Amino acid sequence: MMLSPLLVEGAAFGALNVLGMFILEFGLSSHDVELLRKREGGKELHLAGLLATTFNSIVLGSITYAVIMKYCCVDGPLTLLQQACSIIMFLIIENFWYYLAHMAMHTRQLYWMHRFHHKFNVVVLPSSASAVSIPEFLIAYMAPFVVGSYVAGTDKASSIFGALIVMTSNFIIHTPALEEVMSHLPWMFVTPSDHFAHHRQLTLNYGAPLISVDRIVNMMKEYLAFYYSSLSSDKLEEEGVMESVPSDTSLDDGEDSDDSEEADENTESKKKL
């Protein structure tokens, strides 16, 4: 396939993302939009978020789309089972990549590229989902799409479907009106409440937009802590048992002392005779 038609497809896909953002922004989140725009500098911030999301989705997103379709996707359609497996792998790679990149961007050295997104801390909007700097969008948003598609071996359809899941999840966790509805999701998924807590506290819930990598990592930490504590307690119990058993040396010493006592008694009896 030529590159230019892929760019057009990518731009259309990005425009779909922007359309979804506007529907949520001025539909479900219209009250939150008013709250932000009433704040000092809120109108300028809101406009900046809309422009950033539009540019990132259509311009940078179209280039990434073309690269993925030309260089990362496998030729020919996969079977339904293969597509399902590749989509799951794609989502795992994308979410873990974002988790690591997000944590890195909260360090002092890299926070400069993440600072703009956290201007939406008091009022979070759907438009803030992709309202990030260009370096962050390329590293944390687009790079995992490229790597995920290549490693998971997706075809065109599964790449698009996986990207739609990520885009939808990203909108959900940035939409306050969906906070209560989505609060009943299974523990492994990120909820709006999880991500709002991150926006307000900054030091927790780095996982997004779909899989709560934080909970998985914490669960593994707890399991490893329990495993190693069990090993330590078992080792202490073994040492306690060994300490309670007399050593061979003490037994030998006891036998030697008994032998010496018998020898002394024999000597004394001979003297008496």
PDB file of C-alpha atoms in Angstrom, residues 1-156:
ATOM      1  CA  MET A   1       0.000   0.000   0.000  1.00  0.00           C
ATOM      2  CA  MET A   2       1.123   3.569  -0.698  1.00  0.00           C
ATOM      3  CA  LEU A   3       1.795   5.861   2.233  1.00  0.00           C
ATOM      4  CA  SER A   4      -0.522   8.744   1.272  1.00  0.00           C
ATOM      5  CA  PRO A   5      -3.805   6.771   1.415  1.00  0.00           C
ATOM      6  CA  LEU A   6      -2.726   5.494   4.823  1.00  0.00           C
ATOM      7  CA  LEU A   7      -2.205   9.063   5.994  1.00  0.00           C
ATOM      8  CA  VAL A   8      -5.754   9.886   4.882  1.00  0.00           C
ATOM      9  CA  GLU A   9      -7.074   6.832   6.753  1.00  0.00           C
ATOM     10  CA  GLY A  10      -5.063   7.839   9.816  1.00  0.00           C
ATOM     11  CA  ALA A  11      -6.385  11.389   9.696  1.00  0.00           C
ATOM     12  CA  ALA A  12      -9.942  10.024   9.465  1.00  0.00           C
ATOM     13  CA  PHE A  13      -9.288   7.750  12.434  1.00  0.00           C
ATOM     14  CA  GLY A  14      -7.896  10.705  14.394  1.00  0.00           C
ATOM     15  CA  ALA A  15     -10.909  12.807  13.425  1.00  0.00           C
ATOM     16  CA  LEU A  16     -13.130  10.060  14.841  1.00  0.00           C
ATOM     17  CA  ASN A  17     -11.259  10.398  18.131  1.00  0.00           C
ATOM     18  CA  VAL A  18     -11.780  14.176  18.099  1.00  0.00           C
ATOM     19  CA  LEU A  19     -15.473  13.760  17.293  1.00  0.00           C
ATOM     20  CA  GLY A  20     -15.912  11.432  20.257  1.00  0.00           C
ATOM     21  CA  MET A  21     -14.120  13.935  22.447  1.00  0.00           C
ATOM     22  CA  PHE A  22     -16.446  16.785  21.407  1.00  0.00           C
ATOM     23  CA  ILE A  23     -19.559  14.659  21.971  1.00  0.00           C
ATOM     24  CA  LEU A  24     -18.480  13.812  25.529  1.00  0.00           C
ATOM     25  CA  GLU A  25     -17.073  17.277  26.178  1.00  0.00           C
ATOM     26  CA  PHE A  26     -20.209  19.248  25.361  1.00  0.00           C
ATOM     27  CA  GLY A  27     -22.670  16.479  26.198  1.00  0.00           C
ATOM     28  CA  LEU A  28     -21.997  14.555  29.412  1.00  0.00           C
ATOM     29  CA  SER A  29     -19.309  16.971  30.615  1.00  0.00           C
ATOM     30  CA  SER A  30     -20.933  20.294  29.724  1.00  0.00           C
ATOM     31  CA  HIS A  31     -21.307  21.209  33.415  1.00  0.00           C
ATOM     32  CA  ASP A  32     -17.628  20.483  34.068  1.00  0.00           C
ATOM     33  CA  VAL A  33     -16.685  22.572  31.032  1.00  0.00           C
ATOM     34  CA  GLU A  34     -18.554  25.516  32.587  1.00  0.00           C
ATOM     35  CA  LEU A  35     -16.733  24.976  35.887  1.00  0.00           C
ATOM     36  CA  LEU A  36     -13.341  25.074  34.163  1.00  0.00           C
ATOM     37  CA  ARG A  37     -14.125  28.099  32.010  1.00  0.00           C
ATOM     38  CA  LYS A  38     -15.285  30.078  35.079  1.00  0.00           C
ATOM     39  CA  ARG A  39     -11.920  29.624  36.748  1.00  0.00           C
ATOM     40  CA  GLU A  40      -9.130  32.138  36.262  1.00  0.00           C
ATOM     41  CA  GLY A  41      -7.387  31.249  33.001  1.00  0.00           C
ATOM     42  CA  GLY A  42      -9.899  28.464  32.475  1.00  0.00           C
ATOM     43  CA  LYS A  43     -11.038  29.544  29.006  1.00  0.00           C
ATOM     44  CA  GLU A  44      -7.476  29.664  27.725  1.00  0.00           C
ATOM     45  CA  LEU A  45      -6.675  26.291  29.291  1.00  0.00           C
ATOM     46  CA  HIS A  46      -9.800  24.710  27.825  1.00  0.00           C
ATOM     47  CA  LEU A  47      -8.978  26.000  24.346  1.00  0.00           C
ATOM     48  CA  ALA A  48      -5.395  24.786  24.683  1.00  0.00           C
ATOM     49  CA  GLY A  49      -6.651  21.326  25.625  1.00  0.00           C
ATOM     50  CA  LEU A  50      -9.014  21.163  22.651  1.00  0.00           C
ATOM     51  CA  LEU A  51      -6.286  22.254  20.240  1.00  0.00           C
ATOM     52  CA  ALA A  52      -3.715  19.839  21.684  1.00  0.00           C
ATOM     53  CA  THR A  53      -6.103  16.887  21.439  1.00  0.00           C
ATOM     54  CA  THR A  54      -7.062  17.803  17.869  1.00  0.00           C
ATOM     55  CA  PHE A  55      -3.454  18.234  16.706  1.00  0.00           C
ATOM     56  CA  ASN A  56      -2.191  15.113  18.438  1.00  0.00           C
ATOM     57  CA  SER A  57      -5.037  12.928  17.209  1.00  0.00           C
ATOM     58  CA  ILE A  58      -5.184  14.053  13.586  1.00  0.00           C
ATOM     59  CA  VAL A  59      -1.606  15.060  12.727  1.00  0.00           C
ATOM     60  CA  LEU A  60       0.595  12.845  14.921  1.00  0.00           C
ATOM     61  CA  GLY A  61      -2.015  10.095  15.028  1.00  0.00           C
ATOM     62  CA  SER A  62      -2.252   9.874  11.231  1.00  0.00           C
ATOM     63  CA  ILE A  63       1.519   9.503  10.867  1.00  0.00           C
ATOM     64  CA  THR A  64       1.586   6.780  13.511  1.00  0.00           C
ATOM     65  CA  TYR A  65      -1.359   5.028  11.855  1.00  0.00           C
ATOM     66  CA  ALA A  66       0.456   4.961   8.520  1.00  0.00           C
ATOM     67  CA  VAL A  67       3.651   3.599  10.090  1.00  0.00           C
ATOM     68  CA  ILE A  68       1.769   0.845  11.932  1.00  0.00           C
ATOM     69  CA  MET A  69      -0.229  -0.260   8.897  1.00  0.00           C
ATOM     70  CA  LYS A  70       2.777  -0.249   6.557  1.00  0.00           C
ATOM     71  CA  TYR A  71       5.517  -1.667   8.777  1.00  0.00           C
ATOM     72  CA  CYS A  72       3.998  -3.354  11.867  1.00  0.00           C
ATOM     73  CA  CYS A  73       0.856  -5.245  10.872  1.00  0.00           C
ATOM     74  CA  VAL A  74       1.027  -8.713   9.389  1.00  0.00           C
ATOM     75  CA  ASP A  75      -0.105  -9.288   5.816  1.00  0.00           C
ATOM     76  CA  GLY A  76      -3.528 -10.758   5.285  1.00  0.00           C
ATOM     77  CA  PRO A  77      -6.397 -11.109   7.744  1.00  0.00           C
ATOM     78  CA  LEU A  78      -6.011 -13.301  10.820  1.00  0.00           C
ATOM     79  CA  THR A  79      -8.578 -15.786  12.073  1.00  0.00           C
ATOM     80  CA  LEU A  80     -10.964 -14.598  14.790  1.00  0.00           C
ATOM     81  CA  LEU A  81      -9.027 -16.519  17.443  1.00  0.00           C
ATOM     82  CA  GLN A  82      -5.724 -15.081  16.245  1.00  0.00           C
ATOM     83  CA  GLN A  83      -7.210 -11.588  16.236  1.00  0.00           C
ATOM     84  CA  ALA A  84      -8.535 -12.008  19.778  1.00  0.00           C
ATOM     85  CA  CYS A  85      -5.144 -13.202  21.030  1.00  0.00           C
ATOM     86  CA  SER A  86      -3.267 -10.416  19.246  1.00  0.00           C
ATOM     87  CA  ILE A  87      -5.643  -7.753  20.614  1.00  0.00           C
ATOM     88  CA  ILE A  88      -5.168  -9.023  24.184  1.00  0.00           C
ATOM     89  CA  MET A  89      -1.387  -8.996  23.737  1.00  0.00           C
ATOM     90  CA  PHE A  90      -1.581  -5.533  22.160  1.00  0.00           C
ATOM     91  CA  LEU A  91      -3.561  -4.173  25.132  1.00  0.00           C
ATOM     92  CA  ILE A  92      -1.184  -5.713  27.684  1.00  0.00           C
ATOM     93  CA  ILE A  93       1.858  -4.187  25.967  1.00  0.00           C
ATOM     94  CA  GLU A  94       0.170  -0.816  25.545  1.00  0.00           C
ATOM     95  CA  ASN A  95      -0.946  -0.554  29.180  1.00  0.00           C
ATOM     96  CA  PHE A  96       2.326  -1.726  30.710  1.00  0.00           C
ATOM     97  CA  TRP A  97       4.310   0.576  28.402  1.00  0.00           C
ATOM     98  CA  TYR A  98       2.146   3.529  29.399  1.00  0.00           C
ATOM     99  CA  TYR A  99       2.492   2.645  33.093  1.00  0.00           C
ATOM    100  CA  LEU A 100       6.297   2.705  32.887  1.00  0.00           C
ATOM    101  CA  ALA A 101       6.406   5.835  30.721  1.00  0.00           C
ATOM    102  CA  HIS A 102       3.932   7.595  33.001  1.00  0.00           C
ATOM    103  CA  MET A 103       5.958   6.783  36.106  1.00  0.00           C
ATOM    104  CA  ALA A 104       9.113   8.016  34.370  1.00  0.00           C
ATOM    105  CA  MET A 105       7.409  11.298  33.475  1.00  0.00           C
ATOM    106  CA  HIS A 106       6.652  11.891  37.135  1.00  0.00           C
ATOM    107  CA  THR A 107      10.358  12.074  37.908  1.00  0.00           C
ATOM    108  CA  ARG A 108      12.052  15.444  38.260  1.00  0.00           C
ATOM    109  CA  GLN A 109      14.043  14.938  35.051  1.00  0.00           C
ATOM    110  CA  LEU A 110      11.045  14.209  32.787  1.00  0.00           C
ATOM    111  CA  TYR A 111       8.106  15.975  34.406  1.00  0.00           C
ATOM    112  CA  TRP A 112       8.530  18.902  31.991  1.00  0.00           C
ATOM    113  CA  MET A 113       6.856  16.877  29.230  1.00  0.00           C
ATOM    114  CA  HIS A 114       3.947  15.830  31.470  1.00  0.00           C
ATOM    115  CA  ARG A 115       3.273  19.157  33.202  1.00  0.00           C
ATOM    116  CA  PHE A 116       0.687  20.402  30.690  1.00  0.00           C
ATOM    117  CA  HIS A 117      -1.578  17.383  31.241  1.00  0.00           C
ATOM    118  CA  HIS A 118      -1.634  18.065  34.988  1.00  0.00           C
ATOM    119  CA  LYS A 119      -2.962  21.558  34.523  1.00  0.00           C
ATOM    120  CA  PHE A 120      -6.285  19.682  34.390  1.00  0.00           C
ATOM    121  CA  ASN A 121      -6.172  18.570  38.017  1.00  0.00           C
ATOM    122  CA  VAL A 122      -9.062  20.407  39.657  1.00  0.00           C
ATOM    123  CA  VAL A 123     -11.430  19.950  36.706  1.00  0.00           C
ATOM    124  CA  VAL A 124     -10.784  16.922  34.490  1.00  0.00           C
ATOM    125  CA  LEU A 125     -12.421  16.838  31.054  1.00  0.00           C
ATOM    126  CA  PRO A 126     -12.607  14.388  28.122  1.00  0.00           C
ATOM    127  CA  SER A 127     -10.501  16.853  26.117  1.00  0.00           C
ATOM    128  CA  SER A 128      -7.699  16.441  28.656  1.00  0.00           C
ATOM    129  CA  ALA A 129      -7.393  12.752  27.752  1.00  0.00           C
ATOM    130  CA  SER A 130      -4.990  13.549  24.907  1.00  0.00           C
ATOM    131  CA  ALA A 131      -4.129  17.099  25.987  1.00  0.00           C
ATOM    132  CA  VAL A 132      -0.444  16.370  26.411  1.00  0.00           C
ATOM    133  CA  SER A 133       2.825  17.695  25.023  1.00  0.00           C
ATOM    134  CA  ILE A 134       4.102  16.383  21.697  1.00  0.00           C
ATOM    135  CA  PRO A 135       6.976  14.416  23.316  1.00  0.00           C
ATOM    136  CA  GLU A 136       4.578  12.762  25.760  1.00  0.00           C
ATOM    137  CA  PHE A 137       2.074  11.919  23.031  1.00  0.00           C
ATOM    138  CA  LEU A 138       4.772  10.267  20.926  1.00  0.00           C
ATOM    139  CA  ILE A 139       6.467   8.382  23.769  1.00  0.00           C
ATOM    140  CA  ALA A 140       3.548   7.378  26.006  1.00  0.00           C
ATOM    141  CA  TYR A 141       0.621   7.285  23.545  1.00  0.00           C
ATOM    142  CA  MET A 142       1.897   6.410  20.055  1.00  0.00           C
ATOM    143  CA  ALA A 143       5.036   4.355  20.739  1.00  0.00           C
ATOM    144  CA  PRO A 144       3.126   1.590  22.581  1.00  0.00           C
ATOM    145  CA  PHE A 145       0.741   1.365  19.604  1.00  0.00           C
ATOM    146  CA  VAL A 146       3.691   0.789  17.271  1.00  0.00           C
ATOM    147  CA  VAL A 147       5.470  -1.694  19.545  1.00  0.00           C
ATOM    148  CA  GLY A 148       2.239  -3.424  20.552  1.00  0.00           C
ATOM    149  CA  SER A 149       1.125  -3.942  16.949  1.00  0.00           C
ATOM    150  CA  TYR A 150       4.530  -5.284  15.907  1.00  0.00           C
ATOM    151  CA  VAL A 151       5.113  -7.608  18.876  1.00  0.00           C
ATOM    152  CA  ALA A 152       1.520  -8.868  19.054  1.00  0.00           C
ATOM    153  CA  GLY A 153       1.431  -9.545  15.318  1.00  0.00           C
ATOM    154  CA  THR A 154      -1.835  -7.735  14.715  1.00  0.00           C
ATOM    155  CA  ASP A 155      -3.503  -7.362  11.360  1.00  0.00           C
ATOM    156  CA  LYS A 156      -5.161  -4.118  10.266  1.00  0.00           C
TER     157      LYS A 156
END
